[in-house]
XYZ file of C-alpha atoms in Angstrom:
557
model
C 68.983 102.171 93.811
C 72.385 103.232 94.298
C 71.666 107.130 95.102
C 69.481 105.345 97.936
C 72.492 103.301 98.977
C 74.627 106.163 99.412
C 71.803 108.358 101.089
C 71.786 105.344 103.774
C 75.848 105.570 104.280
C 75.756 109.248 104.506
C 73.167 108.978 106.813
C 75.003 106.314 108.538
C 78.140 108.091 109.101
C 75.734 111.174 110.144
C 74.561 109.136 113.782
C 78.217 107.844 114.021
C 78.124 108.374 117.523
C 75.437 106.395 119.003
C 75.890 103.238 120.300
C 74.336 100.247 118.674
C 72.688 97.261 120.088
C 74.458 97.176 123.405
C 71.724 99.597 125.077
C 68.546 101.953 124.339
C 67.525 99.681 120.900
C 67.621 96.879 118.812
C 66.578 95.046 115.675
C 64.740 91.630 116.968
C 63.238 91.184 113.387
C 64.866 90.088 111.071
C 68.146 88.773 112.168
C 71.020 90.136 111.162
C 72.709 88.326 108.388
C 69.625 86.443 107.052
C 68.476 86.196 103.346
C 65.790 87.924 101.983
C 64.428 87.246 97.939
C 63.158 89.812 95.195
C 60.025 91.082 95.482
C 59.886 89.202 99.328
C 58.220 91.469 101.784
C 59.907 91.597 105.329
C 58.488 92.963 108.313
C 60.985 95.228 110.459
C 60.616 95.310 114.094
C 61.990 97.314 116.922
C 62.513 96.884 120.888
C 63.623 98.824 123.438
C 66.552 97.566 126.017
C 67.476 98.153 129.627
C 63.979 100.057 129.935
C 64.556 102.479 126.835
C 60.811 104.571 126.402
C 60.672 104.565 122.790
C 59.729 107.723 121.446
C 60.223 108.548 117.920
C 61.961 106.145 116.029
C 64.032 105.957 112.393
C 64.065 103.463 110.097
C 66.179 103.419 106.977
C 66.788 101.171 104.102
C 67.605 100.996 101.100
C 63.860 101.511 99.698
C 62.482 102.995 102.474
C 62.676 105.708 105.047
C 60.033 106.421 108.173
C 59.689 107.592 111.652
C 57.809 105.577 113.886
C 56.363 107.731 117.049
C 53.804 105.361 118.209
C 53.534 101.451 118.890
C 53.943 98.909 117.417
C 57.499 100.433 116.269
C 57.499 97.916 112.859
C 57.780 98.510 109.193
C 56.920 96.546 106.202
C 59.182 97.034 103.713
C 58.678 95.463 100.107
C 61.977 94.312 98.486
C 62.250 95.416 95.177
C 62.764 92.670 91.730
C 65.541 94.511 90.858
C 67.724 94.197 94.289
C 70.622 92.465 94.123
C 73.773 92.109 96.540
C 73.108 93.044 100.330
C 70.071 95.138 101.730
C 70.987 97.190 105.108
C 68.793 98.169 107.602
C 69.300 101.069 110.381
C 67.383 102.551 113.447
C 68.364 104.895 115.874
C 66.471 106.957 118.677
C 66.985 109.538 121.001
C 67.368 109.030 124.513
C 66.576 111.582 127.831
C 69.826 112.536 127.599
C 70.013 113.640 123.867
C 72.307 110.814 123.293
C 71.981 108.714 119.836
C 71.366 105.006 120.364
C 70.711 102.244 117.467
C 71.345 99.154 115.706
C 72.240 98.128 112.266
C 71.576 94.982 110.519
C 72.830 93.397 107.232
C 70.552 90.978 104.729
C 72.182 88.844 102.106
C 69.851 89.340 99.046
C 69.852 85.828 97.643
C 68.032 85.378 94.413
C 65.809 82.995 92.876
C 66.160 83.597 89.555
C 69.672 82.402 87.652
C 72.443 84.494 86.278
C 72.354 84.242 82.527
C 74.662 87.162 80.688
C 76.258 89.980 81.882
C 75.909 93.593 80.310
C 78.781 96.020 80.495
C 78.452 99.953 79.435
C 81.479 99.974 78.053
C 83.363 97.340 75.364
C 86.831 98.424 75.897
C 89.384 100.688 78.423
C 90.582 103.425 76.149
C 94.083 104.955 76.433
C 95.498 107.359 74.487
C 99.610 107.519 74.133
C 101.343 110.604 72.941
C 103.722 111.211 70.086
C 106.782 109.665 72.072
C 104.259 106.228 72.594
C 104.475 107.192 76.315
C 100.660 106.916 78.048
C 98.894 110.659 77.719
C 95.305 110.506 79.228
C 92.762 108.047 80.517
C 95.117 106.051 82.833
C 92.987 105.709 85.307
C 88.955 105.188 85.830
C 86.104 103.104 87.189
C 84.573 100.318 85.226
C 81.144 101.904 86.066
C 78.252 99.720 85.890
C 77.836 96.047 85.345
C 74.297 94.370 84.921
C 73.210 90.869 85.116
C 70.511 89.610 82.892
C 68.438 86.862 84.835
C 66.573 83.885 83.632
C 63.160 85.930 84.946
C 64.026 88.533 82.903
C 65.069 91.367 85.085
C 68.202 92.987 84.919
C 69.661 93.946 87.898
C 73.033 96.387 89.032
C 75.522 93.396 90.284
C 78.220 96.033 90.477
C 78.951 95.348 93.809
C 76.972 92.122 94.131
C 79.482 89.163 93.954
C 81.140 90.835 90.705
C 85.192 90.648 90.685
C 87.457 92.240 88.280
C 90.802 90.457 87.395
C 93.478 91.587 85.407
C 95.514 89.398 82.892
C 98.696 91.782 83.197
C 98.813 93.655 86.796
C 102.215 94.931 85.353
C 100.312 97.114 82.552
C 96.761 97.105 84.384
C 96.085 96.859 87.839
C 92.447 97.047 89.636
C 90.540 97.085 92.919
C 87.687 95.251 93.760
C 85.547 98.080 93.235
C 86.642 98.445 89.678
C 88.557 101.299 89.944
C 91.975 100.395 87.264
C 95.354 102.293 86.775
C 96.986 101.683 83.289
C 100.609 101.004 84.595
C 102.391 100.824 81.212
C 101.789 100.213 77.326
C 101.452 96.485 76.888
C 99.044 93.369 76.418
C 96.363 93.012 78.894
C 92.512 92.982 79.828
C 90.249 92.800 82.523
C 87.770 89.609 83.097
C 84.540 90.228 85.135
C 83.038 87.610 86.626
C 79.981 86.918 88.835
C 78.454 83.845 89.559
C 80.591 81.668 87.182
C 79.473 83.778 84.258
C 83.093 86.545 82.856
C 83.445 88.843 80.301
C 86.509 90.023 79.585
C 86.960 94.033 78.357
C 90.329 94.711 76.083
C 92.979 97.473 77.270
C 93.422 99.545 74.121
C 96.383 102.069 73.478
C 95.669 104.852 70.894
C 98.257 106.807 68.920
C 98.491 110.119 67.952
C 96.790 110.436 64.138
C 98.060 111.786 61.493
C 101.502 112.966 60.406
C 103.634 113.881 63.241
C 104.603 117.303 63.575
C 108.330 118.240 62.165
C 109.306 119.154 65.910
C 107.317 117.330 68.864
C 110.764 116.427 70.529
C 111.007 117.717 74.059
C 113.807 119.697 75.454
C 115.447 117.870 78.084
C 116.861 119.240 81.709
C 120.215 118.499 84.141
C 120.309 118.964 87.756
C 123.700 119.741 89.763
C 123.327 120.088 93.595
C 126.634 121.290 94.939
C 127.445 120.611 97.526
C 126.484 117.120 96.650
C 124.135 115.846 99.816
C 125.525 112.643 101.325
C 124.481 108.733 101.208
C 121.343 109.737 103.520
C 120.727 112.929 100.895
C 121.255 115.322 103.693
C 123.268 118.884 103.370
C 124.819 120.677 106.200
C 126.068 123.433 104.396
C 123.465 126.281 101.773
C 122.661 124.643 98.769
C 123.094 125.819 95.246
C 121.422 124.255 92.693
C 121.828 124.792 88.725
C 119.232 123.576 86.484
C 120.946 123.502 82.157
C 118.255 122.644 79.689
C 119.025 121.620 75.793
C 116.832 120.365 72.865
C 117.714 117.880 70.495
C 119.111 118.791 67.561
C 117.642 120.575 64.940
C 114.893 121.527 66.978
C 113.627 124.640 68.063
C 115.853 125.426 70.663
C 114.836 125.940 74.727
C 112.677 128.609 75.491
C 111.862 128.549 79.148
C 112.579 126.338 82.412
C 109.944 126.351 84.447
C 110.130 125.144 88.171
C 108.199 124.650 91.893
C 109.476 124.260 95.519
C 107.395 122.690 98.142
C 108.771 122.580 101.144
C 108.404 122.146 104.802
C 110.653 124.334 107.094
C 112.172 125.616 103.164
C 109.897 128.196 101.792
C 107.619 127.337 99.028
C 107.837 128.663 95.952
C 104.982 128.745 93.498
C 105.219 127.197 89.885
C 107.442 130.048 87.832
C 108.736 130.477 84.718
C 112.627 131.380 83.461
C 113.467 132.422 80.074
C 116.599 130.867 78.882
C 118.558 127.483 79.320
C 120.235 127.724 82.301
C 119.336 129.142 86.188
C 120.106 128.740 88.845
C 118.697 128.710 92.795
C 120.296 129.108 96.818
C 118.803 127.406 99.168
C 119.778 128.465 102.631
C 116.711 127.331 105.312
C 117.064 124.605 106.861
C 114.139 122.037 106.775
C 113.135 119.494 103.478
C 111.475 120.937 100.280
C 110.735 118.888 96.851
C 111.740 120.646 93.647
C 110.225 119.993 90.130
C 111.614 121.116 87.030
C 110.825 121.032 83.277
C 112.180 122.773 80.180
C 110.090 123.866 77.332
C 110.806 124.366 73.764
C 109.963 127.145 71.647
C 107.712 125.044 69.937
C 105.970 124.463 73.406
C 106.929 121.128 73.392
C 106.746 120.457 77.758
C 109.375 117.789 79.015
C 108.136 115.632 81.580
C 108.413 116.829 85.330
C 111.389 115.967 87.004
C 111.856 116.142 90.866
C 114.588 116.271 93.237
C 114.171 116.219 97.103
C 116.530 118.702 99.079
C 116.865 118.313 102.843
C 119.232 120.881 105.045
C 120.139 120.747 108.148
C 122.806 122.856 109.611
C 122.630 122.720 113.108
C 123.942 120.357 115.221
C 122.122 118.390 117.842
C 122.142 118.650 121.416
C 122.983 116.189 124.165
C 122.033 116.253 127.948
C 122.808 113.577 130.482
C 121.148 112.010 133.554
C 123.338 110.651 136.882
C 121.648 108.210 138.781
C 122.366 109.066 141.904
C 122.115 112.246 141.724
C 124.245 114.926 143.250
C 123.323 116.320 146.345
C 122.867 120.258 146.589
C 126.884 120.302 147.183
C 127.354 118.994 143.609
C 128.569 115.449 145.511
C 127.475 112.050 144.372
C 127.198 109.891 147.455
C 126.874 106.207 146.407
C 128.362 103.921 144.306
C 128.257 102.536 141.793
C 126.729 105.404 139.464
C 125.152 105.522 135.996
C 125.813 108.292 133.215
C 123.241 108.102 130.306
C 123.175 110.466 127.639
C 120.555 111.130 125.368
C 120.336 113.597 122.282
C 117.739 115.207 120.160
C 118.344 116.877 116.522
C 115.816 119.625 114.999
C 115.508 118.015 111.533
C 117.233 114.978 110.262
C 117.305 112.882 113.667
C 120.442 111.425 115.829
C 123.102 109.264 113.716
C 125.727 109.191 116.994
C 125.835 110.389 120.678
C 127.385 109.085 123.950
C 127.025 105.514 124.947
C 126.138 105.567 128.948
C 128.529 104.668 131.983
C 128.688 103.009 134.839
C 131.058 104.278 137.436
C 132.013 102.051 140.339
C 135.263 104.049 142.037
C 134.761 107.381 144.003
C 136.696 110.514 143.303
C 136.120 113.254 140.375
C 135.588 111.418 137.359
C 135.594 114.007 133.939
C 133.667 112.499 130.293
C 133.735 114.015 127.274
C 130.961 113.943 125.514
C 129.177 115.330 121.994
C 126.746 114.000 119.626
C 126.618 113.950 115.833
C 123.088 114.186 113.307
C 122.265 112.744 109.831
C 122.951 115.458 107.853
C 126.754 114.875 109.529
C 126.680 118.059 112.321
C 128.924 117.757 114.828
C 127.873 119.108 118.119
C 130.825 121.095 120.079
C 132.786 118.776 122.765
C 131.603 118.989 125.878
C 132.993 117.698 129.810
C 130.911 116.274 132.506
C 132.949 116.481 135.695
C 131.606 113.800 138.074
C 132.421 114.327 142.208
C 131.674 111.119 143.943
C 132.267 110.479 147.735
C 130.736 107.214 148.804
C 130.683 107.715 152.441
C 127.182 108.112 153.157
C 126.291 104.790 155.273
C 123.162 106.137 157.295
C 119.644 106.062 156.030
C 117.298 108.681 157.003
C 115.583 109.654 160.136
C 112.213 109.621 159.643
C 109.250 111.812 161.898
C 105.947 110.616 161.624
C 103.201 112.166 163.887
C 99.497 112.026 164.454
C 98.137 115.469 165.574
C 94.409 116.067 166.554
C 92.420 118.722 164.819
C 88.807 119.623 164.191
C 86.894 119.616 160.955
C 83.996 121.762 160.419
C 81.012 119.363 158.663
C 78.400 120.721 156.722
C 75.663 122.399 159.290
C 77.979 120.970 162.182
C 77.050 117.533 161.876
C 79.012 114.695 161.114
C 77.464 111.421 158.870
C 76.813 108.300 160.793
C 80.051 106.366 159.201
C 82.112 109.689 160.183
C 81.661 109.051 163.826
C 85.649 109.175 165.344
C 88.638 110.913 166.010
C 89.866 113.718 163.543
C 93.754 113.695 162.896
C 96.523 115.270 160.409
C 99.014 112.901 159.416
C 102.473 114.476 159.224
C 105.633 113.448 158.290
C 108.863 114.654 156.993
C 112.767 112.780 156.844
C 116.607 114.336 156.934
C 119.421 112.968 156.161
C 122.974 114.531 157.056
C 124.919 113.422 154.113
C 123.242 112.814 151.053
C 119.547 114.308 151.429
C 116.654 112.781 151.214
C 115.774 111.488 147.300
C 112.312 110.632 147.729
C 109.894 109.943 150.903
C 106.495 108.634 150.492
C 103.612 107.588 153.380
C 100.634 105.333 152.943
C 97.995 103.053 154.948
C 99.467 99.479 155.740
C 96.306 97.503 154.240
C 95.516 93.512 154.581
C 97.014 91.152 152.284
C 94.121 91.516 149.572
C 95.709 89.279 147.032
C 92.771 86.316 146.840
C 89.925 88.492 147.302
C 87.482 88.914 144.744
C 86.950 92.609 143.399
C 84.011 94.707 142.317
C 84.485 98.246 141.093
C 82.617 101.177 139.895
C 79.877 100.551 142.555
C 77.118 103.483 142.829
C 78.660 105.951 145.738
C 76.410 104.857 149.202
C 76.149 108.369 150.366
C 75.217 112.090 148.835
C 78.254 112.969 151.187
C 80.626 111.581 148.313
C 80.984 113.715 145.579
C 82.420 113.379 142.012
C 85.710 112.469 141.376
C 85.905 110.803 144.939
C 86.120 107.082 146.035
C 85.160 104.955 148.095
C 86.944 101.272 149.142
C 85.200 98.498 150.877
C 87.470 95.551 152.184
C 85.872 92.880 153.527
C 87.647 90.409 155.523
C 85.177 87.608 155.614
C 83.795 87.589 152.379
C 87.260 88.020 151.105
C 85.792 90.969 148.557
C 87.109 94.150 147.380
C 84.074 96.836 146.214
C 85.946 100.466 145.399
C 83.909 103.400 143.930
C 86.675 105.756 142.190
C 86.882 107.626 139.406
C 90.010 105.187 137.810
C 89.711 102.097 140.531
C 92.753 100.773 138.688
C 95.090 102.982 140.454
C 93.453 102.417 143.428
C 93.425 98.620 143.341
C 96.963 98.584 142.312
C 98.169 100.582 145.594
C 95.735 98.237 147.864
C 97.511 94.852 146.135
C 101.279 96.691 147.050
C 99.834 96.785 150.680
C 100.893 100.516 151.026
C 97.656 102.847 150.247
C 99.136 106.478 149.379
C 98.459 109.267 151.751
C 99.466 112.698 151.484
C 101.465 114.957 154.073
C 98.918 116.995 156.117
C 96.433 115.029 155.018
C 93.365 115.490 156.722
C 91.759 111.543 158.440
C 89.060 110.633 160.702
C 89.973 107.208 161.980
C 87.276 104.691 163.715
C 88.422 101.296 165.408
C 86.206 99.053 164.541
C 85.414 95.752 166.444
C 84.513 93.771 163.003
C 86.628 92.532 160.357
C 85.432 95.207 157.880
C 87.736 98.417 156.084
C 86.478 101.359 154.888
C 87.783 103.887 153.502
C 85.559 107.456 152.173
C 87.476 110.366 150.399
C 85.223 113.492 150.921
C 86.464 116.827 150.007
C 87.518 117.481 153.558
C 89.217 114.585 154.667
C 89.712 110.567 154.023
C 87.666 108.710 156.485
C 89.118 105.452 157.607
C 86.597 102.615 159.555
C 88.614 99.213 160.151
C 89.852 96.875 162.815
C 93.570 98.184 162.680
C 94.681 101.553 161.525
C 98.820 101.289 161.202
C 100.202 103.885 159.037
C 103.727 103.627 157.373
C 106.289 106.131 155.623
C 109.223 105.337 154.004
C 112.118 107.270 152.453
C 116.071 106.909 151.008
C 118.495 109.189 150.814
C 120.853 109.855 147.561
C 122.825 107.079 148.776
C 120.088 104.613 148.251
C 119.882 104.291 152.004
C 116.595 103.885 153.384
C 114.377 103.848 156.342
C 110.954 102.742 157.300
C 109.321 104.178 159.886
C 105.433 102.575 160.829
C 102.650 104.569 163.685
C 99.532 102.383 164.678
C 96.718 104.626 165.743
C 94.626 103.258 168.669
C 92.011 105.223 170.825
């Protein structure tokens, strides 16, 4: 039963992609989270929603496995004596557009019959300890298969029916609720499985070495100096030598080899090798972070135990860059007050420990900060000045032009839709300013104050004239309703509620006064069409001063 179990997950995770329940197909029979018994017979049943044509559908459970390609789209599926735990059902279909769609149910498998003994396959959780006592082999593993005996007589596989697995040392033993254990250290302890008030309890047992041990089993052991030594954070700025001395104890066989590994990221890797002799020693001059493990070995072949030791070098120092807010104008002049400095750094490797905290700067003239940074691994980046020229005599916003200019559009076959009947403009617009220059400028479509009108979005497009990717807004002054067709209507929305509706320079309109209390607005690829009782456009900009100037143009025939 559980090969079948894992056939259905695999199979599962195989249609990951369609979408269940919500559209195309669903389970109406049974319902999901109900209780079946043993040897019950359930009868599986299929729909269709939103209009799906149901074509060739898949079943799966646990005991059974069809494709349905005709109506009725049910199954009868026979739940076997031995079942235990929870029985889940899939189906999934195909629909026109070769998309996956399905549903997934789970059954509780409740059972009739009572819990009398449990049967374990194995008595005991064997680990063996080496020479030194220290744990060897068989620290980890599953506690594979646990059986309930019932009062009908069947057994059944309760291994992940209800069954829990507790640990009377988590220090020595710990385990999951599948039964998976790690034997943490030699001690006392078992594990107790229970199900259904019924436990068992299986013995950790540590086994020695047998026999006599051998005259020289003692392994060689292995010091580490780093030089230089890296600092609190374990970071070197500088190449790093490192010296690895092995020595056995005494009277034994003396060291024969130290073997060693580098894995690194940035350092180069360096497979497992092997050094004759006691002592070696290695360079490391890349930057970047590498773990090294060591061990020495006797000439007995007795292994010590892998040591490890992470390096991380970074030698170069990080860089810092600065933002002034306002910024200079093309002369290199800062004309308004007061100004912000912020600095900000980045490192290569081991990350920003110091830079420059930021300024504010509320007196003109030149103004000169010295500024650096510093990284982890304790690089020190190379002093730097910013030389700040402010004159804060700039008083005038911008002048602002804003025109309307006439111009044709060519329609497809020379005829224009019914709702693009009016007048074809270009809006442009530009702004100067004398002292500072302009910092930004921006023009939009002065809309109605939308803020208590209900909104719909994502509307079907009401004309083959509007293409993909293009929108379409409906404001409704009577109704007090929104409807916008866009590809994100968030942005949208979020420009109508400002009141300002973003229009670009040159932008291509055909504008319509309409006698109605009705907006709308169509983006084709040609132009942006604009239907509605007023038509007021408005551009604003500012100057590096933080002067600005509003400027507003209200189109009428």
């Amino acid at each position: 039963m559980r090969s079948i179990i894992s056939f259905v997950l695999l199979l599962l995770v195989s249609f990951g992609g369609f979408i269940f329940a919500d559209e195309g197909i669903r389970i109406s029979e049974p319902l999901d989270g109900g209780t079946v018994n043993p040897g019950e017979e359930i009868n599986i049943v299929v729909e269709p929603v939103d209009g799906l044509e149901l074509r060739e559908v898949l079943i799966v459970t646990p005991f059974a496995v069809e494709t349905l390609i005709s109506p009725p789209f049910s199954m009868r599926v026979m739940v076997p004596n031995d079942a235990a735990g929870i029985l889940p059902i899939s189906v999934t279909e195909q629909d026109s557009s070769g998309k996956f769609v399905g549903d997934e149910i789970t059954l509780n498998i409740q059972q009739t019959a009572v819990l009398q003994s449990l049967e374990i396959d194995q008595d005991s959780i064997l680990v063996y300890l080496d020479w030194d006592g220290n744990i060897d082999h068989g620290a980890t593993g599953n506690i594979v298969t646990i059986y309930g005996i019932y009062s009908d007589g069947i057994k059944r596989d309760i291994t992940h029916a209800g069954t829990s697995y507790v640990s009377s040392n988590p220090d020595v033993i710990s385990i999951e609720d599948n039964g998976h254990y790690r034997v943490n250290e030699v001690g006392e302890a078992s594990i107790t499985v229970s199900n259904s008030g019924i436990s068992q309890v299986i013995p950790v047992v540590f086994k020695e070495p047998e026999g006599i041990r051998p005259s020289e089993t003692i392994r060689p052991t292995t010091q580490i100096n780093i030089h230089p030594a890296p600092n609190a954070l374990g970071w070197n700025n500088r190449d790093v030598t490192i010296t690895l001395t092995a020595s056995d104890n005494e009277g034994g066989s003396g060291v024969k080899q130290i073997s060693y590994g580098l894995a690194g990221r940035g350092i180069s890797s360096t497979p497992y090798t092997f050094v004759e002799g006691e002592r070696l020693e290695l360079v490391i001059r890349e930057e970047g972070t590498a773990r090294l493990s060591y061990a020495a070995w006797d000439n007995q072949l007795n292994r010590e135990r892998n040591n490890f030791a992470d390096i991380k070098l970074d030698k170069t120092p990080p860089q810092t860059t600065y933002s002034i807010d306002p910024a200079p104008d093309e002369t290199g002049v800062v004309r308004s007050l007061p100004v912000r400095i912020t600095f900000s750094a980045t490192d290569n490797l081991s990350g920003v420990s110091h830079t420059m905290e930021g300024r504010i700067i509320n007196e003109p003239g030149i103004h000169r900060i010295e500024y650096f940074s510093e990284d982890v691994a304790g690089n020190v980046e190379e002093h730097k000045t910013l030389t700040i020229n402010i004159n804060s005599q700039d008083v005038v916003p911008p002048t602002i032009v804003l025109k309307l200019l006439p111009v044709k559009l060519n329609f497809l076959l020379g005829q224009k839709p019914a709702f693009f009947f009016g007048d074809s403009y270009k809006l442009v617009y530009s702004a100067t300013d004398r002292e500072s220059g302009i910092k930004n400028i921006s023009a939009g479509l002065v809309m109605p104050d939308i803020a208590n009108f209900r909104v719909e979005v994502n509307r079907p497009a009401f004309n083959n004239f509007i293409q993909a990717k293009q929108f379409d807004i409906k404001i409704d002054e009577k109704r007090k309703l929104v409807t916008i067709n866009a590809p994100d209507s968030r942005i949208i929305m979020a420009q109508l509620r400002e009141g300002l509706f973003s229009i670009q320079n040159n932008q291509a309109l055909v504008l319509q006064l309409t006698a109605e209390k009705e907006w709308r607005i169509v983006k084709t690829d040609k132009c942006i069409v604009i239907s509605a009782p007023t038509i007021v456009f408005k551009v604003k900009a500012a100057d590096n001063a933080r002067n600005t100037s509003t400027e507003l143009l209200k189109y009428s025939k």
